[in-house]
Coordinates of C-alpha atoms in Angstrom, one line a residue:
M1 CA 0.0 0.0 0.0
V2 CA 1.4 3.4 -1.0
S3 CA 1.7 5.8 2.0
A4 CA 0.3 9.3 1.9
T5 CA 3.8 10.7 2.1
S6 CA 5.0 8.7 -0.9
Y7 CA 1.9 9.7 -2.9
L8 CA 2.4 13.4 -2.1
A9 CA 6.1 13.1 -3.0
S10 CA 5.3 11.5 -6.3
L11 CA 2.6 14.1 -7.1
M12 CA 5.1 16.9 -6.4
V13 CA 7.7 15.4 -8.8
F14 CA 5.0 15.0 -11.5
S15 CA 4.0 18.6 -11.0
I16 CA 7.5 19.9 -11.3
V17 CA 8.1 17.9 -14.5
L18 CA 4.8 19.1 -15.9
I19 CA 5.6 22.8 -15.2
S20 CA 9.0 22.4 -16.9
I21 CA 7.3 21.1 -20.0
V22 CA 4.7 23.9 -20.3
S23 CA 6.2 27.0 -18.8
G24 CA 9.6 27.5 -20.3
K25 CA 11.0 30.6 -21.9
M26 CA 9.0 32.1 -24.8
G27 CA 10.5 32.4 -28.3
M28 CA 9.3 34.1 -31.5
T29 CA 7.7 32.2 -34.3
V30 CA 6.6 33.1 -37.9
A31 CA 4.4 31.5 -40.6
K32 CA 4.1 31.2 -44.3
V33 CA 1.5 33.4 -45.8
S34 CA 1.5 32.4 -49.5
H35 CA 3.4 30.9 -52.4
Q36 CA 3.7 32.2 -55.9
N37 CA 4.2 29.3 -58.3
A38 CA 5.2 31.5 -61.2
L39 CA 8.2 32.9 -59.4
A40 CA 8.8 30.0 -57.0
I41 CA 8.7 32.3 -54.0
D42 CA 7.2 32.2 -50.5
L43 CA 6.0 35.1 -48.3
I44 CA 6.9 34.7 -44.7
Q45 CA 5.4 37.0 -42.0
C46 CA 5.6 37.9 -38.4
D47 CA 1.9 38.8 -38.0
T48 CA 1.0 40.1 -34.6
T49 CA -2.7 39.5 -35.3
M50 CA -1.8 35.8 -35.8
G51 CA 0.2 35.5 -32.6
C52 CA 3.8 36.5 -33.6
N53 CA 5.4 38.6 -30.9
P54 CA 9.0 39.7 -31.5
Y55 CA 9.2 41.6 -28.2
A56 CA 8.0 39.1 -25.7
G57 CA 7.9 35.9 -27.6
D58 CA 4.8 33.9 -28.5
T59 CA 5.6 30.2 -28.1
D60 CA 7.0 28.1 -25.3
C61 CA 10.6 27.1 -26.2
N62 CA 9.8 23.5 -25.3
T63 CA 7.3 23.3 -28.2
R64 CA 8.4 21.2 -31.1
L65 CA 8.3 23.3 -34.3
P66 CA 10.4 23.4 -37.5
V67 CA 13.3 25.8 -37.7
L68 CA 13.2 28.2 -40.6
C69 CA 16.6 28.1 -42.3
K70 CA 18.1 30.2 -45.1
Q71 CA 20.8 30.1 -47.7
T72 CA 21.8 33.6 -49.1
D73 CA 23.3 33.5 -52.5
K74 CA 22.8 37.1 -53.6
S75 CA 19.9 36.2 -56.0
P76 CA 18.4 39.3 -57.4
R77 CA 14.8 40.1 -56.6
P78 CA 12.2 38.5 -58.9
A79 CA 9.5 40.8 -60.3
Y80 CA 6.9 40.3 -57.6
A81 CA 4.2 42.9 -57.2
M82 CA 4.3 44.9 -53.9
T83 CA 1.5 43.8 -51.6
C84 CA 2.7 46.3 -48.9
T85 CA 1.0 49.5 -49.9
T86 CA 1.3 51.6 -46.7
D87 CA 4.2 53.4 -45.1
Y88 CA 4.3 52.9 -41.3
A89 CA 7.4 53.6 -39.2
M90 CA 9.4 52.5 -42.3
P91 CA 8.8 52.8 -46.0
K92 CA 6.3 50.2 -47.4
E93 CA 9.1 48.3 -49.2
F94 CA 10.7 47.6 -45.9
Y95 CA 7.8 45.2 -45.1
C96 CA 7.9 43.3 -48.5
G97 CA 11.7 42.8 -48.8
W98 CA 13.7 40.2 -50.6
T99 CA 16.0 37.7 -48.8
M100 CA 18.4 37.3 -51.8
G101 CA 18.2 33.5 -51.4
Y102 CA 16.3 30.5 -50.3
I103 CA 14.4 29.2 -47.3
A104 CA 13.6 25.7 -46.0
T105 CA 12.3 24.1 -42.9
T106 CA 13.8 21.4 -40.7
P107 CA 11.9 18.6 -38.9
K108 CA 10.2 19.7 -35.7
V109 CA 12.4 20.3 -32.7
A110 CA 12.1 21.9 -29.3
A111 CA 13.9 25.2 -29.5
S112 CA 15.0 24.7 -25.9
T113 CA 17.3 22.0 -27.3
F114 CA 19.7 24.8 -28.5
S115 CA 22.0 26.7 -26.3
T116 CA 23.3 29.3 -28.8
I117 CA 22.5 30.6 -32.2
G118 CA 25.5 28.7 -33.4
D119 CA 23.8 25.4 -32.4
V120 CA 20.7 26.4 -34.4
D121 CA 22.9 27.3 -37.4
A122 CA 24.6 23.9 -37.1
Y123 CA 21.2 22.2 -37.1
C124 CA 20.3 24.0 -40.4
T125 CA 23.7 23.0 -41.9
D126 CA 23.2 19.4 -40.9
A127 CA 19.8 19.4 -42.5
F128 CA 20.5 21.1 -45.8
G129 CA 24.3 21.4 -46.2
P130 CA 27.0 24.1 -46.2
G131 CA 25.8 27.7 -46.4
W132 CA 22.4 27.0 -44.6
V133 CA 21.9 28.9 -41.3
T134 CA 19.0 30.1 -39.2
A135 CA 16.6 32.6 -40.8
E136 CA 16.5 36.0 -39.1
F137 CA 13.8 38.6 -38.7
H138 CA 15.8 41.3 -40.6
D139 CA 17.0 39.0 -43.4
S140 CA 15.2 40.9 -46.2
R141 CA 16.6 43.7 -48.3
Y142 CA 14.8 46.4 -50.3
I143 CA 15.2 49.3 -52.7
P144 CA 12.9 52.3 -52.3
G145 CA 10.4 52.4 -55.1
M146 CA 10.8 48.7 -56.0
N147 CA 7.6 47.1 -57.4
G148 CA 7.1 44.5 -60.1
A149 CA 9.8 44.8 -62.7
T150 CA 11.1 48.0 -61.2
Y151 CA 14.3 47.2 -59.4
A152 CA 13.9 43.5 -60.2
N153 CA 16.4 41.1 -61.8
A154 CA 19.2 43.0 -63.6
Q155 CA 18.0 46.4 -62.2
W156 CA 18.3 45.0 -58.6
T157 CA 21.9 44.0 -59.3
Q158 CA 22.7 47.3 -61.0
W159 CA 21.3 49.3 -58.1
G160 CA 23.4 47.3 -55.7
A161 CA 26.6 47.7 -57.7
S162 CA 26.1 51.4 -57.7
H163 CA 25.5 51.5 -53.9
G164 CA 28.3 49.3 -52.7
N165 CA 25.9 46.4 -52.5
N166 CA 24.4 48.0 -49.4
Y167 CA 20.7 47.3 -49.7
P168 CA 18.6 48.7 -46.8
S169 CA 17.5 46.0 -44.4
G170 CA 13.8 45.1 -44.0
G171 CA 11.7 43.3 -41.4
W172 CA 8.4 41.8 -40.3
R173 CA 7.7 40.0 -43.6
Y174 CA 9.6 39.0 -46.7
Y175 CA 9.8 37.0 -49.9
S176 CA 12.3 34.3 -50.6
Y177 CA 12.8 31.4 -53.0
G178 CA 11.3 28.2 -51.6
N179 CA 8.0 26.4 -51.0
V180 CA 8.0 25.5 -47.3
R181 CA 5.1 23.9 -45.5
N182 CA 2.1 25.9 -44.5
D183 CA 0.6 23.8 -41.7
T184 CA 2.7 25.0 -38.8
R185 CA 4.6 28.0 -37.4
F186 CA 8.4 28.1 -37.5
W187 CA 11.2 29.1 -35.1
M188 CA 13.1 32.1 -36.3
D189 CA 16.0 34.1 -35.0
I190 CA 15.8 37.8 -34.1
N191 CA 19.1 39.5 -33.3
D192 CA 18.0 42.7 -31.5
Q193 CA 15.4 41.3 -29.1
P194 CA 15.6 38.9 -26.1
T195 CA 12.9 36.7 -27.6
T196 CA 14.9 33.8 -28.9
C197 CA 15.1 30.5 -27.1
W198 CA 18.9 30.5 -27.5
S199 CA 21.6 32.9 -26.5
R200 CA 23.9 34.8 -28.9

């Protein structure tokens, strides 16, 4: 027969384990919004109305989700039409930038598995090969006035060459080559907020 003391001790251990599973540090996650078959590009977004929170985190770090990974190869922007039509704190192009490369997602993993961003980068490299690292909130680049064919393809490259290849950095949402899954959110890095599950 189990004594009351043993039962209470077991219950306390179970409660501690349960708390550790559901109440860890919060990290930021993003989601795929759409895919354009003609250009082979995805739109990824941190949408606060859908739960993304880059300032406080939105998902417990013990949650198993794919990591969004990137490979930047300086690809010029394809001629996608601007869906961002309003200037906010930044020009509208800031919110519809181009990553100059590709994205892919890993198998699901608890973000608490990683101690540092280097560990997450290594996970992406292991999954997809050299040059693949963790996608970051500010990965996109833009040119003021870009839209459709304007500052796309060769014009994108020419503008960069005349500006020291220093394209302004965007944020919140961006386009990239790829066709990642759309049935789940993804872990993403953000380098200027304390809302990652890993340290820098």
